[in-house]
Every structure is written in structure tokens, then in C-alpha cells.
Amino acid sequence: MTSPKGKIMLVGIGPGSHDHMTQRARAAIAEADVVVGYVTYIKLVADLLEGKEVVRKGMTEELDRAVHALASAREGKKVALISSGDAGVYGMAGPTYEVLFQAGWTPESDVQVEVVPGASAINACAALVGAPLTHDFCSISLSDLLTPWPVIARRLDAVAASDFVVALYNPKSGRRTQQIVQAQALFLRHRKPDTPVAVVKSAYRRRERIEFTTLDKMSDCDIGMLTTVLIGNSHTFVQHGLMVTPRGYANKYDLDDGGSTRAGERAGRSLSTGLLGWMENLRADHAEGISIAALAQQHKLPADYIEAVLNAPVEVEEAVASTEESEA
């Protein structure tokens, strides 16, 4: 008789409230024989675990969790390996696949693997403070337990200069107290001291706390391992207790005139300063004698990129265009 196929379900349980857990996440836990997770996450789903084998692991025992999940699945059991937020965002999906590959696992093996997505901390915290992620954003973990600090610092410096809205994960712990201070210093090299910042602790959990502050005061806030720090870009603002990052509609539409299209712009088409318009202006400036080096400095872009753009074939924008991904 063929033994039953085991399964590992990498379950993102969201920020912690059952109201924000997906239906599939709840179903995965319900069908599991074994539930494995960090002790704090196990507590968040304790009322869903009756009759199940529960394996509680410590904060730094991620690989142990993955190894235990694989061993149980090879016995034919269904295993829910849980992460807060999303299992693929600083969660258990990555280390589990590493353990699986190291053990010779392939998708055709006797253990099935399913990643069950969940709302990450960046989504949960953004929802609580307004709409800070409406434009380009990224996330960076300040944990140097596995990543060298110079790597983290280079990333912080790059995103600060690039004007992303940034979510800082793992910003501070009892032993790691200076990382948030260093991050603040790197951001202040590129951004104004009054840049809006939201500090969200325990989003959608019992001890939820939200604090609005500014970049120059950020490191003075109550920050810990259950905190996510959202740093706005140069256009982010706070009004009526809500943090908002404009999408850029004001670049194309006159919001004071009923949303009419500004001169030189067309609804559903790229901005006049979008790629093709910018390339046209760049060529015109270069033809008037402005050097590549000067153009690179003006646009804050690498000179070799400017040169490549100038040498690229001239393209004509299509006469008929779709509504450009809903003004995306």
C-alpha cells in the first residue's frame, strides 16, 4: 500500500487578528495534523488548535521549525508551518525551501508544499495610518542577525536617496538598539527632518499603538520587535491624523478645477515628462549643446545611461493606447 503523501503548508496568518486572516489560512490550519510555529504566533491562533499536535519553537529556531515540518510531512502528516504576516515576507517560506532543497526535495517528491499568502505588516500598518503606500515603496529589515550591517546600510542609503516610502521591519530589540539610530542618520542625509513617519506597534493586536512623528524624532519613539516604522517620501503628508502619499494625479490633472487635464497632458496617456517625452526633451537639449555629463547631473542619472538613451532608436508613441493600467 502506498503511504499517504505528506504536505507542508506555509501559512501567513496576517497581523494577528482573526478578522484579517484569509479563509485559506484558517482552512489550512484546520486540515493540519501538526502546527509548527514561533511561540508568539502559536498564541495568536490558539483557539484553532484543538486536537492538533502543536510544536512551539523559539525566535531564532527557524531552521529547526522547517526541519521538524519536513520530518512530520515525510511521515505522511499535513503540517501547517505558520508565520505572522505573509510567510514569504521575512517569513518561513524562504528557510523552508532552503531546507527542502538541501534535503534533495523537488516538487515531484513525496511531500507537497503550499504557500498560503497573508497580509504582511506593511499592509496592516499602512491600513491603520491612512494611505502611505499609494506610490512606490520598499521594505528593509534592520535585523543584522543574518545580514551584514554594511549591506543593510547601503540599501538604506540607496532607498533614502531614491525617495521611496520605506517600511522598516525588525527595527529594534533589547540587544539591537543602535540600528534604528543609524537608519535615521542615513535617511537624514537625503530627506528633510520633518519627513512624516508612522510608528506602528502590534498592529491589530491587543497592545496596538500608533504614533505619528517626523524623521528627526523617529528614534526617540517607543520602538521594538513588534513595531513597523513607515517613513514617507518627499510628498507624503499627514492630515487629520492620516498619513497619505499622493499617487501623482496632480501632475496630470488640475484637482482644483474638477480634475480637468493640464495643458500638454492627455488622459490615459503617459505624462509629457514620461519616458518618450523625456527622451525627446533630452535629445533636444543635447542637440543644443548640453553635454552628457551636464544632462546626467541635471537628471541625477548615470552618464552612461544618458548616453545609451541618446543612442537608442527613436520610438513613436502608439496612436491608440489602453488606459495605461488605470493611471498606474
PDB file of C-alpha atoms in Angstrom, residues 22-248:
ATOM      1  CA  THR A  22      -7.613  34.650   4.947  1.00  0.00           C
ATOM      2  CA  GLN A  23     -10.177  31.903   4.587  1.00  0.00           C
ATOM      3  CA  ARG A  24      -7.490  29.642   3.109  1.00  0.00           C
ATOM      4  CA  ALA A  25      -5.188  30.260   6.085  1.00  0.00           C
ATOM      5  CA  ARG A  26      -7.907  29.179   8.511  1.00  0.00           C
ATOM      6  CA  ALA A  27      -8.718  26.133   6.355  1.00  0.00           C
ATOM      7  CA  ALA A  28      -5.043  25.131   6.168  1.00  0.00           C
ATOM      8  CA  ILE A  29      -4.729  25.189   9.944  1.00  0.00           C
ATOM      9  CA  ALA A  30      -8.000  23.261  10.254  1.00  0.00           C
ATOM     10  CA  GLU A  31      -6.829  20.446   7.957  1.00  0.00           C
ATOM     11  CA  ALA A  32      -3.361  20.218   9.501  1.00  0.00           C
ATOM     12  CA  ASP A  33      -2.344  17.323  11.739  1.00  0.00           C
ATOM     13  CA  VAL A  34       0.634  19.287  13.079  1.00  0.00           C
ATOM     14  CA  VAL A  35       1.037  23.031  13.621  1.00  0.00           C
ATOM     15  CA  VAL A  36       4.574  24.389  13.951  1.00  0.00           C
ATOM     16  CA  GLY A  37       5.494  27.958  14.811  1.00  0.00           C
ATOM     17  CA  TYR A  38       7.148  30.569  16.954  1.00  0.00           C
ATOM     18  CA  VAL A  39       5.550  30.607  20.415  1.00  0.00           C
ATOM     19  CA  THR A  40       4.019  34.080  19.977  1.00  0.00           C
ATOM     20  CA  TYR A  41       2.387  33.121  16.687  1.00  0.00           C
ATOM     21  CA  ILE A  42       1.036  29.914  18.190  1.00  0.00           C
ATOM     22  CA  LYS A  43      -0.704  32.014  20.857  1.00  0.00           C
ATOM     23  CA  LEU A  44      -2.395  34.107  18.156  1.00  0.00           C
ATOM     24  CA  VAL A  45      -4.151  31.041  16.732  1.00  0.00           C
ATOM     25  CA  ALA A  46      -4.508  29.046  19.961  1.00  0.00           C
ATOM     26  CA  ASP A  47      -8.287  28.721  19.633  1.00  0.00           C
ATOM     27  CA  LEU A  48      -7.847  26.986  16.246  1.00  0.00           C
ATOM     28  CA  LEU A  49      -5.521  24.249  17.512  1.00  0.00           C
ATOM     29  CA  GLU A  50      -7.758  21.886  19.461  1.00  0.00           C
ATOM     30  CA  GLY A  51      -6.854  18.238  18.863  1.00  0.00           C
ATOM     31  CA  LYS A  52      -3.677  19.024  16.928  1.00  0.00           C
ATOM     32  CA  GLU A  53      -0.050  18.260  17.610  1.00  0.00           C
ATOM     33  CA  VAL A  54       1.495  21.661  18.348  1.00  0.00           C
ATOM     34  CA  VAL A  55       5.227  22.320  18.106  1.00  0.00           C
ATOM     35  CA  ARG A  56       6.395  25.584  19.661  1.00  0.00           C
ATOM     36  CA  LYS A  57       9.804  26.951  18.741  1.00  0.00           C
ATOM     37  CA  GLY A  58      11.861  29.960  19.834  1.00  0.00           C
ATOM     38  CA  MET A  59      12.687  33.166  17.982  1.00  0.00           C
ATOM     39  CA  THR A  60      15.964  32.009  16.402  1.00  0.00           C
ATOM     40  CA  GLU A  61      14.896  28.451  15.643  1.00  0.00           C
ATOM     41  CA  GLU A  62      13.579  28.980  12.119  1.00  0.00           C
ATOM     42  CA  LEU A  63      15.602  26.156  10.596  1.00  0.00           C
ATOM     43  CA  ASP A  64      14.509  23.811  13.391  1.00  0.00           C
ATOM     44  CA  ARG A  65      10.884  24.623  12.532  1.00  0.00           C
ATOM     45  CA  ALA A  66      11.484  23.814   8.879  1.00  0.00           C
ATOM     46  CA  VAL A  67      13.342  20.569   9.677  1.00  0.00           C
ATOM     47  CA  HIS A  68      10.573  19.443  12.026  1.00  0.00           C
ATOM     48  CA  ALA A  69       7.920  20.274   9.425  1.00  0.00           C
ATOM     49  CA  LEU A  70       9.739  18.224   6.785  1.00  0.00           C
ATOM     50  CA  ALA A  71      10.183  15.257   9.124  1.00  0.00           C
ATOM     51  CA  SER A  72       6.471  15.277  10.005  1.00  0.00           C
ATOM     52  CA  ALA A  73       5.429  15.616   6.361  1.00  0.00           C
ATOM     53  CA  ARG A  74       7.616  12.664   5.421  1.00  0.00           C
ATOM     54  CA  GLU A  75       5.580  10.633   7.913  1.00  0.00           C
ATOM     55  CA  GLY A  76       2.533  11.445   5.793  1.00  0.00           C
ATOM     56  CA  LYS A  77       1.228  14.219   8.031  1.00  0.00           C
ATOM     57  CA  LYS A  78      -0.192  17.557   6.977  1.00  0.00           C
ATOM     58  CA  VAL A  79       1.815  20.323   8.601  1.00  0.00           C
ATOM     59  CA  ALA A  80       0.868  23.984   8.975  1.00  0.00           C
ATOM     60  CA  LEU A  81       4.081  25.961   9.458  1.00  0.00           C
ATOM     61  CA  ILE A  82       2.841  29.386  10.453  1.00  0.00           C
ATOM     62  CA  SER A  83       4.287  32.881  10.119  1.00  0.00           C
ATOM     63  CA  SER A  84       2.796  36.188  11.115  1.00  0.00           C
ATOM     64  CA  GLY A  85       2.038  38.450   8.176  1.00  0.00           C
ATOM     65  CA  ASP A  86       2.953  36.697   4.940  1.00  0.00           C
ATOM     66  CA  ALA A  87       5.114  33.561   5.008  1.00  0.00           C
ATOM     67  CA  GLY A  88       7.087  34.831   2.023  1.00  0.00           C
ATOM     68  CA  VAL A  89       7.902  38.259   3.524  1.00  0.00           C
ATOM     69  CA  TYR A  90      10.644  37.787   6.122  1.00  0.00           C
ATOM     70  CA  GLY A  91       8.750  34.606   6.995  1.00  0.00           C
ATOM     71  CA  MET A  92       9.167  30.840   6.936  1.00  0.00           C
ATOM     72  CA  ALA A  93       8.776  30.219   3.204  1.00  0.00           C
ATOM     73  CA  GLY A  94      12.401  31.032   2.363  1.00  0.00           C
ATOM     74  CA  PRO A  95      14.190  28.981   5.047  1.00  0.00           C
ATOM     75  CA  THR A  96      11.781  26.087   4.488  1.00  0.00           C
ATOM     76  CA  TYR A  97      12.579  25.906   0.783  1.00  0.00           C
ATOM     77  CA  GLU A  98      16.298  26.074   1.637  1.00  0.00           C
ATOM     78  CA  VAL A  99      15.908  23.100   3.992  1.00  0.00           C
ATOM     79  CA  LEU A 100      13.849  21.243   1.382  1.00  0.00           C
ATOM     80  CA  PHE A 101      16.374  21.794  -1.396  1.00  0.00           C
ATOM     81  CA  GLN A 102      19.234  20.796   0.909  1.00  0.00           C
ATOM     82  CA  ALA A 103      17.354  17.542   1.625  1.00  0.00           C
ATOM     83  CA  GLY A 104      17.008  16.804  -2.102  1.00  0.00           C
ATOM     84  CA  TRP A 105      13.330  17.708  -2.320  1.00  0.00           C
ATOM     85  CA  THR A 106      11.723  18.514  -5.660  1.00  0.00           C
ATOM     86  CA  PRO A 107       8.107  19.432  -6.492  1.00  0.00           C
ATOM     87  CA  GLU A 108       7.660  15.832  -7.653  1.00  0.00           C
ATOM     88  CA  SER A 109       8.743  14.419  -4.280  1.00  0.00           C
ATOM     89  CA  ASP A 110       6.549  12.706  -1.716  1.00  0.00           C
ATOM     90  CA  VAL A 111       5.956  15.959   0.175  1.00  0.00           C
ATOM     91  CA  GLN A 112       3.653  18.615  -1.215  1.00  0.00           C
ATOM     92  CA  VAL A 113       4.297  22.280  -0.430  1.00  0.00           C
ATOM     93  CA  GLU A 114       1.770  25.103  -0.477  1.00  0.00           C
ATOM     94  CA  VAL A 115       2.434  28.749   0.357  1.00  0.00           C
ATOM     95  CA  VAL A 116      -0.672  30.398   1.814  1.00  0.00           C
ATOM     96  CA  PRO A 117      -0.362  34.196   1.496  1.00  0.00           C
ATOM     97  CA  GLY A 118      -1.298  36.609   4.247  1.00  0.00           C
ATOM     98  CA  ALA A 119      -1.347  40.352   4.860  1.00  0.00           C
ATOM     99  CA  SER A 120       2.168  41.454   5.748  1.00  0.00           C
ATOM    100  CA  ALA A 121       2.966  44.009   8.457  1.00  0.00           C
ATOM    101  CA  ILE A 122       3.482  46.667   5.812  1.00  0.00           C
ATOM    102  CA  ASN A 123      -0.119  46.206   4.615  1.00  0.00           C
ATOM    103  CA  ALA A 124      -1.576  46.077   8.108  1.00  0.00           C
ATOM    104  CA  CYS A 125       0.284  49.131   9.372  1.00  0.00           C
ATOM    105  CA  ALA A 126      -0.461  51.146   6.246  1.00  0.00           C
ATOM    106  CA  ALA A 127      -4.172  50.435   6.601  1.00  0.00           C
ATOM    107  CA  LEU A 128      -4.138  51.693  10.186  1.00  0.00           C
ATOM    108  CA  VAL A 129      -2.424  55.018   9.416  1.00  0.00           C
ATOM    109  CA  GLY A 130      -4.074  56.002   6.113  1.00  0.00           C
ATOM    110  CA  ALA A 131      -2.646  55.509   2.625  1.00  0.00           C
ATOM    111  CA  PRO A 132       1.149  55.862   2.833  1.00  0.00           C
ATOM    112  CA  LEU A 133       1.933  53.230   0.159  1.00  0.00           C
ATOM    113  CA  THR A 134      -0.026  54.703  -2.738  1.00  0.00           C
ATOM    114  CA  HIS A 135       3.227  55.393  -4.569  1.00  0.00           C
ATOM    115  CA  ASP A 136       6.460  53.391  -4.902  1.00  0.00           C
ATOM    116  CA  PHE A 137       7.681  51.804  -1.691  1.00  0.00           C
ATOM    117  CA  CYS A 138      10.012  49.122  -0.379  1.00  0.00           C
ATOM    118  CA  SER A 139      10.759  47.315   2.865  1.00  0.00           C
ATOM    119  CA  ILE A 140      14.086  46.792   4.612  1.00  0.00           C
ATOM    120  CA  SER A 141      14.770  44.693   7.678  1.00  0.00           C
ATOM    121  CA  LEU A 142      17.182  46.226  10.184  1.00  0.00           C
ATOM    122  CA  SER A 143      17.988  42.808  11.648  1.00  0.00           C
ATOM    123  CA  ASP A 144      21.699  42.104  11.347  1.00  0.00           C
ATOM    124  CA  LEU A 145      21.417  38.609  12.812  1.00  0.00           C
ATOM    125  CA  LEU A 146      21.883  37.133   9.326  1.00  0.00           C
ATOM    126  CA  THR A 147      22.695  40.139   7.106  1.00  0.00           C
ATOM    127  CA  PRO A 148      25.947  42.146   7.449  1.00  0.00           C
ATOM    128  CA  TRP A 149      25.326  45.739   8.507  1.00  0.00           C
ATOM    129  CA  PRO A 150      27.191  47.287   5.527  1.00  0.00           C
ATOM    130  CA  VAL A 151      24.714  45.519   3.211  1.00  0.00           C
ATOM    131  CA  ILE A 152      21.774  46.924   5.172  1.00  0.00           C
ATOM    132  CA  ALA A 153      23.338  50.401   5.325  1.00  0.00           C
ATOM    133  CA  ARG A 154      23.912  50.503   1.557  1.00  0.00           C
ATOM    134  CA  ARG A 155      20.297  49.571   0.954  1.00  0.00           C
ATOM    135  CA  LEU A 156      19.071  52.217   3.403  1.00  0.00           C
ATOM    136  CA  ASP A 157      21.210  54.880   1.777  1.00  0.00           C
ATOM    137  CA  ALA A 158      20.059  53.909  -1.720  1.00  0.00           C
ATOM    138  CA  VAL A 159      16.335  53.917  -0.947  1.00  0.00           C
ATOM    139  CA  ALA A 160      16.601  57.128   1.065  1.00  0.00           C
ATOM    140  CA  ALA A 161      18.194  58.841  -1.920  1.00  0.00           C
ATOM    141  CA  SER A 162      15.643  57.313  -4.304  1.00  0.00           C
ATOM    142  CA  ASP A 163      12.690  58.808  -2.412  1.00  0.00           C
ATOM    143  CA  PHE A 164      10.854  55.544  -1.795  1.00  0.00           C
ATOM    144  CA  VAL A 165       8.347  55.277   1.010  1.00  0.00           C
ATOM    145  CA  VAL A 166      10.094  52.756   3.248  1.00  0.00           C
ATOM    146  CA  ALA A 167       8.884  50.237   5.806  1.00  0.00           C
ATOM    147  CA  LEU A 168      11.487  49.230   8.358  1.00  0.00           C
ATOM    148  CA  TYR A 169      10.981  45.730   9.719  1.00  0.00           C
ATOM    149  CA  ASN A 170      12.719  44.415  12.867  1.00  0.00           C
ATOM    150  CA  PRO A 171      13.778  47.966  13.769  1.00  0.00           C
ATOM    151  CA  LYS A 172      14.885  47.386  17.352  1.00  0.00           C
ATOM    152  CA  SER A 173      15.183  44.755  20.058  1.00  0.00           C
ATOM    153  CA  GLY A 174      16.536  44.545  23.584  1.00  0.00           C
ATOM    154  CA  ARG A 175      20.052  43.991  22.249  1.00  0.00           C
ATOM    155  CA  ARG A 176      19.843  45.731  18.875  1.00  0.00           C
ATOM    156  CA  THR A 177      19.269  49.361  19.853  1.00  0.00           C
ATOM    157  CA  GLN A 178      21.531  51.321  17.508  1.00  0.00           C
ATOM    158  CA  GLN A 179      20.295  50.059  14.130  1.00  0.00           C
ATOM    159  CA  ILE A 180      17.302  52.423  14.108  1.00  0.00           C
ATOM    160  CA  VAL A 181      19.584  55.327  15.060  1.00  0.00           C
ATOM    161  CA  GLN A 182      21.928  54.510  12.187  1.00  0.00           C
ATOM    162  CA  ALA A 183      18.990  54.179   9.785  1.00  0.00           C
ATOM    163  CA  GLN A 184      17.726  57.588  10.871  1.00  0.00           C
ATOM    164  CA  ALA A 185      21.158  59.148  10.261  1.00  0.00           C
ATOM    165  CA  LEU A 186      21.341  57.660   6.758  1.00  0.00           C
ATOM    166  CA  PHE A 187      17.866  58.931   5.864  1.00  0.00           C
ATOM    167  CA  LEU A 188      18.634  62.420   7.181  1.00  0.00           C
ATOM    168  CA  ARG A 189      21.467  62.641   4.654  1.00  0.00           C
ATOM    169  CA  HIS A 190      18.838  62.675   1.892  1.00  0.00           C
ATOM    170  CA  ARG A 191      15.496  63.708   3.408  1.00  0.00           C
ATOM    171  CA  LYS A 192      14.142  66.668   5.341  1.00  0.00           C
ATOM    172  CA  PRO A 193      13.954  66.387   9.134  1.00  0.00           C
ATOM    173  CA  ASP A 194      10.173  66.946   9.048  1.00  0.00           C
ATOM    174  CA  THR A 195       9.542  63.968   6.731  1.00  0.00           C
ATOM    175  CA  PRO A 196       6.435  62.194   8.120  1.00  0.00           C
ATOM    176  CA  VAL A 197       6.966  58.902   9.950  1.00  0.00           C
ATOM    177  CA  ALA A 198       4.414  56.496  11.407  1.00  0.00           C
ATOM    178  CA  VAL A 199       5.465  54.066  14.124  1.00  0.00           C
ATOM    179  CA  VAL A 200       3.018  51.176  14.486  1.00  0.00           C
ATOM    180  CA  LYS A 201       3.362  48.618  17.250  1.00  0.00           C
ATOM    181  CA  SER A 202       1.373  45.364  17.447  1.00  0.00           C
ATOM    182  CA  ALA A 203      -0.952  46.180  14.552  1.00  0.00           C
ATOM    183  CA  TYR A 204      -4.428  44.684  15.091  1.00  0.00           C
ATOM    184  CA  ARG A 205      -3.298  43.075  18.332  1.00  0.00           C
ATOM    185  CA  ARG A 206      -4.248  43.728  21.945  1.00  0.00           C
ATOM    186  CA  ARG A 207      -1.464  46.252  22.629  1.00  0.00           C
ATOM    187  CA  GLU A 208      -1.725  48.134  19.351  1.00  0.00           C
ATOM    188  CA  ARG A 209      -0.094  51.570  19.456  1.00  0.00           C
ATOM    189  CA  ILE A 210       0.245  54.153  16.680  1.00  0.00           C
ATOM    190  CA  GLU A 211       2.489  57.195  16.857  1.00  0.00           C
ATOM    191  CA  PHE A 212       2.973  59.865  14.207  1.00  0.00           C
ATOM    192  CA  THR A 213       6.305  61.627  14.290  1.00  0.00           C
ATOM    193  CA  THR A 214       8.982  63.053  11.995  1.00  0.00           C
ATOM    194  CA  LEU A 215      12.262  61.682  10.713  1.00  0.00           C
ATOM    195  CA  ASP A 216      14.394  63.756  13.089  1.00  0.00           C
ATOM    196  CA  LYS A 217      12.472  62.417  16.116  1.00  0.00           C
ATOM    197  CA  MET A 218      11.922  58.866  14.863  1.00  0.00           C
ATOM    198  CA  SER A 219      14.495  57.079  17.035  1.00  0.00           C
ATOM    199  CA  ASP A 220      13.039  58.618  20.210  1.00  0.00           C
ATOM    200  CA  CYS A 221       9.759  56.725  19.776  1.00  0.00           C
ATOM    201  CA  ASP A 222       8.738  53.532  21.578  1.00  0.00           C
ATOM    202  CA  ILE A 223      10.093  51.007  19.069  1.00  0.00           C
ATOM    203  CA  GLY A 224      10.574  47.261  19.484  1.00  0.00           C
ATOM    204  CA  MET A 225      10.453  43.968  17.622  1.00  0.00           C
ATOM    205  CA  LEU A 226       6.667  44.164  17.223  1.00  0.00           C
ATOM    206  CA  THR A 227       6.986  47.597  15.574  1.00  0.00           C
ATOM    207  CA  THR A 228       7.000  48.562  11.917  1.00  0.00           C
ATOM    208  CA  VAL A 229       8.274  52.029  11.002  1.00  0.00           C
ATOM    209  CA  LEU A 230       6.852  53.733   7.908  1.00  0.00           C
ATOM    210  CA  ILE A 231       8.965  56.594   6.525  1.00  0.00           C
ATOM    211  CA  GLY A 232       7.264  58.827   3.974  1.00  0.00           C
ATOM    212  CA  ASN A 233       8.748  60.199   0.768  1.00  0.00           C
ATOM    213  CA  SER A 234       9.174  63.869  -0.155  1.00  0.00           C
ATOM    214  CA  HIS A 235       5.451  64.196  -0.992  1.00  0.00           C
ATOM    215  CA  THR A 236       3.947  62.254   1.929  1.00  0.00           C
ATOM    216  CA  PHE A 237       1.855  64.310   4.329  1.00  0.00           C
ATOM    217  CA  VAL A 238      -0.182  63.838   7.500  1.00  0.00           C
ATOM    218  CA  GLN A 239      -3.601  65.447   7.724  1.00  0.00           C
ATOM    219  CA  HIS A 240      -6.430  64.816  10.190  1.00  0.00           C
ATOM    220  CA  GLY A 241      -4.389  62.018  11.728  1.00  0.00           C
ATOM    221  CA  LEU A 242      -3.894  60.192   8.420  1.00  0.00           C
ATOM    222  CA  MET A 243      -0.632  59.620   6.546  1.00  0.00           C
ATOM    223  CA  VAL A 244      -1.040  59.873   2.773  1.00  0.00           C
ATOM    224  CA  THR A 245       1.385  59.600  -0.136  1.00  0.00           C
ATOM    225  CA  PRO A 246      -0.049  61.190  -3.307  1.00  0.00           C
ATOM    226  CA  ARG A 247      -0.075  58.967  -6.387  1.00  0.00           C
ATOM    227  CA  GLY A 248       0.774  61.847  -8.716  1.00  0.00           C
TER     228      GLY A 248
END
